[in-house]
Short mmCIF file of C-alpha atoms in Angstrom, two decimals:
data_model
loop_
_atom_site.label_atom_id
_atom_site.label_comp_id
_atom_site.label_asym_id
_atom_site.label_seq_id
_atom_site.Cartn_x
_atom_site.Cartn_y
_atom_site.Cartn_z
CA MET A 1 -3.90 -107.10 -134.89
CA PRO A 2 -2.66 -110.93 -136.47
CA PRO A 3 -1.85 -113.60 -133.95
CA ARG A 4 1.89 -113.65 -131.97
CA ILE A 5 3.94 -116.93 -132.50
CA ASN A 6 5.38 -117.68 -129.48
CA ILE A 7 8.06 -120.03 -129.74
CA PRO A 8 10.95 -120.50 -126.93
CA PRO A 9 14.29 -119.80 -127.46
CA VAL A 10 16.63 -123.12 -128.38
CA THR A 11 13.63 -123.94 -130.85
CA ARG A 12 13.79 -120.92 -132.56
CA VAL A 13 17.35 -121.17 -132.35
CA LEU A 14 17.41 -124.57 -134.13
CA LEU A 15 14.92 -123.48 -136.73
CA ALA A 16 16.88 -120.87 -138.02
CA VAL A 17 20.07 -122.94 -138.33
CA LEU A 18 18.65 -125.83 -140.00
CA VAL A 19 16.71 -123.38 -142.63
CA LEU A 20 19.59 -121.79 -143.01
CA GLN A 21 22.21 -124.98 -143.12
CA SER A 22 19.73 -126.56 -145.33
CA PHE A 23 19.16 -123.59 -148.11
CA LEU A 24 23.09 -123.56 -147.80
CA SER A 25 23.73 -127.10 -149.08
CA ALA A 26 21.18 -126.89 -151.37
CA ALA A 27 23.01 -123.21 -153.36
CA ILE A 28 25.82 -125.63 -153.17
CA ARG A 29 24.41 -128.32 -154.71
CA TYR A 30 23.03 -126.27 -157.55
CA ARG A 31 25.91 -124.70 -158.66
CA GLN A 32 27.55 -127.27 -158.94
CA TRP A 33 25.86 -129.69 -160.36
CA SER A 34 26.40 -132.34 -162.77
CA ALA A 35 25.39 -135.68 -163.99
CA THR A 36 28.02 -137.66 -163.87
CA SER A 37 29.45 -137.28 -160.19
CA GLU A 38 27.97 -137.06 -156.28
CA ILE A 39 28.14 -133.45 -154.97
CA VAL A 40 28.96 -134.17 -151.25
CA ILE A 41 29.91 -130.88 -149.01
CA PRO A 42 32.19 -132.18 -145.78
CA TYR A 43 31.50 -129.26 -143.85
CA LEU A 44 28.15 -128.05 -143.83
CA THR A 45 27.32 -132.82 -143.46
CA LEU A 46 29.60 -135.54 -141.60
CA ILE A 47 31.68 -137.63 -144.21
CA PRO A 48 34.08 -139.85 -143.02
CA GLN A 49 36.60 -139.13 -145.30
CA LEU A 50 36.86 -135.82 -145.48
CA SER A 51 35.12 -134.36 -142.36
CA LEU A 52 38.17 -135.10 -139.72
CA ILE A 53 39.30 -131.33 -140.75
CA TYR A 54 35.88 -130.47 -139.74
CA PRO A 55 34.56 -131.62 -136.54
CA TRP A 56 32.05 -129.04 -135.80
CA THR A 57 30.33 -131.16 -138.70
CA PHE A 58 29.34 -133.99 -135.65
CA LEU A 59 26.64 -131.73 -134.36
CA THR A 60 26.08 -129.33 -136.99
CA SER A 61 25.28 -132.74 -139.79
CA THR A 62 21.98 -133.39 -137.44
CA LEU A 63 20.80 -129.54 -139.02
CA VAL A 64 20.69 -130.21 -142.31
CA GLU A 65 18.16 -131.45 -144.77
CA ASN A 66 19.02 -132.63 -147.83
CA ASN A 67 15.50 -132.40 -150.00
CA ILE A 68 12.39 -130.69 -149.54
CA PHE A 69 10.48 -133.40 -148.17
CA THR A 70 12.22 -134.41 -145.37
CA LEU A 71 12.90 -130.28 -144.48
CA GLY A 72 9.28 -130.06 -143.81
CA ILE A 73 9.04 -133.28 -141.97
CA ALA A 74 11.43 -131.62 -139.76
CA LEU A 75 10.71 -128.25 -139.40
CA VAL A 76 6.62 -129.53 -138.45
CA THR A 77 8.80 -131.70 -136.05
CA ILE A 78 11.47 -129.56 -134.37
CA TYR A 79 8.47 -126.69 -134.11
CA HIS A 80 5.63 -128.78 -132.26
CA GLY A 81 8.19 -131.15 -130.34
CA GLY A 82 10.34 -129.15 -129.23
CA ARG A 83 8.46 -126.62 -128.03
CA TYR A 84 6.04 -128.98 -126.02
CA LEU A 85 10.16 -130.89 -124.57
CA GLU A 86 11.79 -126.83 -124.00
CA ARG A 87 8.19 -125.58 -121.35
CA ALA A 88 8.25 -129.50 -120.08
CA TRP A 89 11.54 -129.47 -118.69
CA SER A 90 13.69 -125.87 -119.48
CA SER A 91 15.89 -124.46 -122.39
CA ALA A 92 18.96 -125.70 -120.85
CA GLU A 93 17.44 -129.41 -120.54
CA LEU A 94 16.62 -129.32 -124.64
CA ALA A 95 20.01 -127.74 -125.12
CA LYS A 96 21.84 -130.70 -123.52
CA PHE A 97 19.19 -133.45 -124.96
CA ILE A 98 19.57 -132.58 -128.02
CA ALA A 99 23.50 -131.89 -127.93
CA VAL A 100 24.04 -135.70 -126.87
CA THR A 101 21.33 -136.79 -129.19
CA ALA A 102 22.72 -135.64 -132.21
CA LEU A 103 26.55 -135.97 -130.51
CA ILE A 104 26.60 -139.92 -129.85
CA PRO A 105 24.54 -141.06 -133.32
CA ASN A 106 26.73 -139.32 -135.36
CA THR A 107 30.02 -140.29 -134.06
CA LEU A 108 28.60 -143.91 -133.67
CA THR A 109 27.37 -143.93 -136.93
CA PHE A 110 30.54 -142.60 -138.55
CA ALA A 111 32.71 -145.28 -136.61
CA LEU A 112 30.22 -148.01 -138.41
CA MET A 113 30.71 -146.39 -141.59
CA ILE A 114 34.66 -147.00 -141.35
CA VAL A 115 33.92 -150.56 -139.88
CA PHE A 116 32.05 -151.27 -143.29
CA PHE A 117 34.83 -150.10 -145.31
CA THR A 118 37.35 -152.05 -143.29
CA LEU A 119 35.75 -155.09 -143.72
CA THR A 120 34.30 -154.33 -147.40
CA ARG A 121 36.91 -152.09 -148.88
CA ASN A 122 34.15 -150.19 -150.62
CA GLU A 123 35.31 -146.30 -150.59
CA ARG A 124 31.74 -145.67 -150.21
CA TRP A 125 30.96 -146.12 -147.53
CA THR A 126 33.23 -143.34 -146.40
CA LEU A 127 31.58 -141.30 -148.57
CA THR A 128 28.31 -141.86 -147.33
CA VAL A 129 26.94 -138.78 -146.34
CA ILE A 130 25.92 -139.06 -142.63
CA GLY A 131 23.23 -135.55 -141.60
CA GLY A 132 20.05 -135.05 -141.41
CA THR A 133 16.53 -135.08 -138.51
CA ILE A 134 16.72 -138.58 -138.35
CA PRO A 135 18.22 -138.27 -134.34
CA MET A 136 16.20 -135.97 -133.41
CA GLN A 137 13.03 -136.90 -134.24
CA ILE A 138 13.65 -140.40 -132.99
CA SER A 139 14.41 -139.28 -130.00
CA PHE A 140 11.43 -136.70 -129.52
CA LEU A 141 9.62 -139.87 -129.86
CA VAL A 142 11.39 -141.04 -126.79
CA ALA A 143 11.10 -138.83 -124.74
CA PHE A 144 6.83 -137.78 -125.42
CA SER A 145 6.90 -142.17 -124.87
CA GLN A 146 8.42 -140.81 -121.20
CA LEU A 147 5.84 -138.07 -120.72
CA VAL A 148 2.77 -139.47 -121.29
CA PRO A 149 3.39 -143.49 -122.06
CA ALA A 150 -0.25 -143.92 -120.93
CA HIS A 151 -1.76 -141.88 -123.90
CA THR A 152 -3.11 -142.94 -126.91
CA VAL A 153 -3.62 -141.34 -130.26
CA THR A 154 -5.45 -142.25 -133.07
CA LEU A 155 -4.86 -142.26 -137.01
CA PHE A 156 -7.10 -142.18 -139.94
CA ARG A 157 -10.71 -141.54 -137.54
CA GLY A 158 -10.41 -144.29 -135.14
CA ILE A 159 -9.41 -146.92 -137.63
CA LEU A 160 -5.68 -147.03 -135.70
CA SER A 161 -5.05 -146.53 -132.69
CA LEU A 162 -1.44 -145.75 -130.92
CA ARG A 163 -0.40 -145.71 -127.74
CA VAL A 164 2.74 -143.20 -127.61
CA PRO A 165 5.45 -145.88 -126.63
CA ARG A 166 4.96 -147.59 -130.19
CA PHE A 167 6.02 -145.24 -131.90
CA PRO A 168 9.90 -144.92 -132.34
CA LEU A 169 9.47 -148.55 -133.49
CA LEU A 170 6.84 -147.62 -136.86
CA TYR A 171 9.50 -144.91 -136.98
CA LEU A 172 12.19 -147.56 -137.46
CA GLY A 173 10.41 -149.65 -139.86
CA VAL A 174 9.50 -146.09 -141.62
CA VAL A 175 13.19 -145.15 -142.09
CA LEU A 176 14.41 -148.93 -143.19
CA VAL A 177 11.64 -148.93 -146.19
CA LEU A 178 13.18 -145.14 -146.79
CA THR A 179 16.49 -145.76 -146.81
CA LEU A 180 15.52 -147.97 -150.16
CA THR A 181 14.47 -145.03 -151.37
CA PRO A 182 16.74 -141.91 -153.03
CA LEU A 183 15.27 -139.65 -149.66
CA LEU A 184 17.72 -141.38 -147.60
CA THR A 185 21.34 -142.48 -147.26
CA THR A 186 21.81 -145.52 -146.46
CA ALA A 187 23.51 -144.50 -143.16
CA SER A 188 20.15 -142.96 -141.75
CA PHE A 189 18.89 -146.54 -140.03
CA SER A 190 21.62 -146.50 -138.25
CA LEU A 191 20.88 -142.85 -137.30
CA ALA A 192 17.71 -144.46 -135.90
CA VAL A 193 18.74 -147.15 -133.90
CA THR A 194 21.45 -145.60 -132.12
CA GLY A 195 19.27 -142.36 -132.05
CA PHE A 196 16.81 -144.05 -130.23
CA LEU A 197 19.19 -145.78 -127.93
CA THR A 198 20.83 -143.00 -127.06
CA SER A 199 17.69 -141.19 -125.82
CA TRP A 200 16.36 -143.60 -123.92
CA THR A 201 19.41 -143.90 -122.55
CA TYR A 202 20.11 -140.47 -121.34
CA LEU A 203 16.33 -140.08 -120.34
CA ARG A 204 16.50 -143.55 -118.41
CA PHE A 205 20.01 -143.12 -116.52
CA TYR A 206 21.27 -139.50 -116.50
CA LYS A 207 19.15 -136.89 -116.83
CA THR A 208 18.07 -134.94 -113.91
CA VAL A 209 14.77 -135.26 -111.98
CA PHE A 210 13.02 -132.39 -110.21
CA PRO A 211 11.41 -133.25 -107.59
CA ASP A 212 8.19 -132.27 -106.56
CA LEU A 213 8.61 -128.86 -104.66
CA ASP A 214 6.73 -130.66 -101.35
CA ALA A 215 8.58 -133.52 -101.18
CA SER A 216 11.81 -133.97 -98.74
CA GLN A 217 13.59 -135.65 -101.39
CA SER A 218 17.31 -135.17 -103.19
CA ALA A 219 17.28 -132.65 -105.93
CA ALA A 220 20.77 -134.14 -107.00
CA LEU A 221 18.68 -137.82 -108.51
CA ARG A 222 18.67 -138.81 -111.80
CA GLY A 223 17.00 -140.84 -114.05
CA ASP A 224 13.85 -142.69 -114.27
CA ALA A 225 13.36 -146.01 -113.02
CA SER A 226 9.33 -146.06 -113.82
CA GLU A 227 7.93 -149.21 -114.72
CA THR A 228 5.77 -147.25 -117.33
CA PHE A 229 9.69 -146.27 -119.23
CA ALA A 230 11.04 -149.59 -119.30
CA PHE A 231 13.05 -150.52 -122.61
CA ALA A 232 10.52 -153.29 -123.06
CA GLU A 233 7.44 -151.46 -123.36
CA PHE A 234 8.24 -149.61 -126.36
CA PHE A 235 7.63 -153.55 -128.03
CA PRO A 236 4.42 -155.65 -128.63
CA GLY A 237 2.65 -157.58 -125.84
CA PRO A 238 3.78 -160.89 -127.53
CA VAL A 239 7.92 -160.59 -127.10
CA LYS A 240 7.46 -158.07 -124.53
CA PRO A 241 9.22 -160.78 -121.67
CA PHE A 242 12.03 -161.91 -123.57
CA VAL A 243 13.55 -157.46 -124.56
CA ALA A 244 13.22 -157.25 -120.50
CA ALA A 245 15.08 -159.90 -119.67
CA LEU A 246 17.71 -159.30 -121.96
CA SER A 247 17.56 -155.50 -121.16
CA THR A 248 17.78 -156.65 -117.96
CA GLN A 249 21.44 -158.79 -118.37
CA ILE A 250 23.19 -155.79 -120.29
CA PHE A 251 21.54 -153.55 -117.38
CA GLU A 252 23.40 -156.17 -115.08
CA VAL A 253 26.70 -155.75 -117.26
CA LEU A 254 26.59 -152.67 -117.78
CA VAL A 255 26.87 -151.72 -113.61
CA ALA A 256 28.92 -154.50 -113.34
CA MET A 257 31.55 -151.88 -115.80
CA ARG A 258 30.33 -148.87 -113.57
CA ILE A 259 29.25 -147.16 -116.57
CA CYS A 260 25.73 -147.49 -115.73
CA SER A 261 24.85 -146.37 -111.96
CA PRO A 262 22.01 -148.89 -109.77
CA PHE A 263 19.44 -147.09 -109.57
CA ILE A 264 18.50 -146.50 -105.68
CA PRO A 265 14.80 -146.64 -103.79
CA ASP A 266 14.84 -142.56 -104.24
CA ASN A 267 14.48 -143.23 -107.87
CA PHE A 268 11.89 -145.93 -107.11
CA GLN A 269 9.41 -143.41 -106.09
CA GLY A 270 10.07 -141.04 -108.29
CA GLY A 271 8.88 -142.83 -111.10
CA ARG A 272 6.12 -145.01 -109.16
CA SER A 273 4.64 -142.30 -107.09
CA ASN A 274 3.56 -138.29 -107.56
CA ASN A 275 6.94 -137.17 -106.35
CA TYR A 276 8.15 -136.23 -109.85
CA ILE A 277 6.24 -135.65 -113.32
CA GLN A 278 3.12 -138.15 -113.70
CA ARG A 279 4.32 -139.98 -116.82
CA SER A 280 1.68 -142.42 -116.53
CA VAL A 281 -1.04 -140.46 -117.03
CA PRO A 282 -0.90 -136.94 -120.41
CA GLY A 283 -0.14 -133.57 -119.00
CA GLY A 284 2.38 -135.24 -116.92
CA ALA A 285 4.75 -131.95 -117.91
CA ARG A 286 1.87 -129.64 -116.94
CA ALA A 287 0.87 -131.23 -113.33
CA GLU A 288 4.51 -129.89 -112.29
CA ALA A 289 4.08 -127.13 -113.94
CA GLU A 290 0.93 -126.65 -112.42
CA ARG A 291 2.49 -127.62 -108.75
CA ARG A 292 5.14 -124.83 -109.38
CA ARG A 293 2.48 -122.69 -110.27
CA ALA A 294 0.32 -123.64 -107.22
CA LEU A 295 3.11 -123.10 -105.10
CA ALA A 296 4.31 -119.70 -106.70
CA LEU A 297 0.33 -118.57 -105.84
CA LYS A 298 0.56 -119.84 -102.63
CA THR A 299 3.68 -117.74 -101.25
CA LEU A 300 2.09 -114.38 -102.95
CA ASP A 301 -0.95 -114.88 -100.99
CA GLN A 302 0.74 -115.65 -97.67
CA ARG A 303 2.82 -112.24 -98.75
CA LEU A 304 -0.61 -110.15 -99.82
CA HIS A 305 -2.23 -111.87 -96.00
CA ALA A 306 0.96 -110.27 -94.49
CA ALA A 307 0.76 -106.85 -96.07
CA THR A 308 -2.71 -106.74 -95.20
CA ALA A 309 -1.89 -107.39 -91.14
CA THR A 310 0.58 -104.54 -91.33
CA ASN A 311 -2.13 -101.73 -93.03
CA ASN A 312 -4.79 -102.85 -90.35
CA ALA A 313 -2.39 -102.55 -87.73
CA ALA A 314 -1.25 -99.64 -88.49
CA ARG A 315 -4.72 -98.10 -89.19
CA SER A 316 -5.88 -99.60 -85.19
CA SER A 317 -3.00 -98.01 -83.39
CA PRO A 318 -4.09 -95.28 -81.25
CA GLN A 319 -4.20 -91.41 -82.86
CA PRO A 320 -4.82 -87.74 -81.79
CA PRO A 321 -8.28 -86.87 -81.61
CA ALA A 322 -9.22 -84.47 -84.94
CA GLN A 323 -9.89 -80.49 -84.51
CA GLN A 324 -13.16 -79.53 -84.42
CA PRO A 325 -13.90 -77.74 -87.93
CA THR A 326 -14.74 -73.90 -87.22
CA GLY A 327 -17.07 -74.14 -90.09
CA PRO A 328 -21.08 -74.62 -90.44
CA THR A 329 -21.28 -77.90 -88.65
CA VAL A 330 -24.42 -80.39 -87.78
CA GLN A 331 -25.10 -78.49 -84.61
CA THR A 332 -26.68 -75.43 -86.45
CA GLN A 333 -29.15 -77.25 -88.16
CA PRO A 334 -31.73 -75.76 -85.54
CA GLN A 335 -31.74 -72.94 -86.82
CA PRO A 336 -34.74 -72.90 -88.50
CA LEU A 337 -36.44 -73.29 -85.16
CA THR A 338 -35.55 -70.04 -84.22
CA THR A 339 -36.63 -68.29 -87.57
CA GLN A 340 -39.80 -70.28 -86.52
CA THR A 341 -40.18 -68.99 -82.71
CA ALA A 342 -39.26 -65.61 -84.32
CA MET A 343 -42.15 -65.49 -86.65
CA THR A 344 -43.51 -66.63 -83.37
CA THR A 345 -43.51 -63.59 -81.33
CA GLN A 346 -45.83 -60.33 -80.77
CA PRO A 347 -46.46 -58.66 -83.64
CA ALA A 348 -45.49 -55.50 -81.73
CA GLU A 349 -42.00 -56.69 -82.13
CA MET A 350 -42.39 -56.61 -85.97
CA LEU A 351 -40.70 -53.47 -88.25
CA GLY A 352 -43.43 -51.19 -89.37
CA GLU A 353 -46.61 -52.97 -88.32
CA THR A 354 -50.21 -50.87 -88.47
CA ASN A 355 -51.81 -51.75 -84.70
CA TYR A 356 -55.70 -52.26 -84.84
CA THR A 357 -57.24 -52.22 -81.76
CA PRO A 358 -61.20 -53.98 -81.55
CA GLU A 359 -62.44 -52.28 -78.50
CA GLN A 360 -62.02 -48.95 -79.95
CA ASP A 361 -63.79 -49.96 -83.25
CA SER A 362 -66.95 -51.05 -80.98
CA SER A 363 -67.10 -47.96 -78.59
CA ASP A 364 -67.14 -45.62 -81.77
CA LYS A 365 -70.24 -47.64 -82.75
CA ASN A 366 -71.96 -47.33 -79.78
CA GLY A 367 -70.88 -43.10 -79.74
CA SER A 368 -72.84 -43.08 -83.15
#
């Protein structure tokens, strides 16, 4: 029997839409290809000058890749990252996260291209293709940095070891280099930066946090105030103090403008203790699932004990005595003794027995 590939629903939809839109884009560009012109598809990808009449492209352009190399990377990223996050959070939370990290970076990059066109009057900025899974990929790296911040990835047989929070900045550097090649457009680096900031802001301040089922805390807490998910943790050690001071000042300004809410003590307790998903050790999301599974098993065990106690009580209740059976019982076992007694009775009682008297035999001998 072939192995069954289990893909959660949201991840399955993302993979299907990515493949469908990417192949559709490739077919259209192949059919309309010309050596003297650059083909753009404003109803699939976001084009600042042409896509305003196609508003869905602000969301769907994230799931379009223009070459086989980036398409392969996107498929691997969504397959593994989407499955992990969907099981760690939920399908609804992953869908919300994807929508936020796709819509906001595309919109900000769209506005940035308009600003560049206004400053330079170069129409090429408004014809730049805005699309691809870059915001989704870097947002997955940020989410992994929240879930497993202490996990270390070893590359090249131990030559290079990096903690998970170091990967977003490394990814930004790779995207910056690839924008100088035909693989990525000039808008790709803007998508990566805005995707990084958007995903961290959403997870830090707005995403609903699920408390431990055994804790008596509010279920309406949002964000992650843990020190392991601070913005400075994404940067190398020498620059952490400067980034921490700058991010603190920006946070205070945002709180004063009522864009962000200040953290309450429960948020800090949730980030530092075991009341929430453990982000300081690998497998924190699995720990939350294990706690839920343990609670469900405990409830099931209590129900089974209650059912067993009910059955025992029913069996111990007084019942009418059972009627004696009419057939042979154990009391008939002494019958062989009766037979033996009959065999040891006087021989005269036996049918057809010939009587033999020795005294007569002796008298005959004397007479002869």
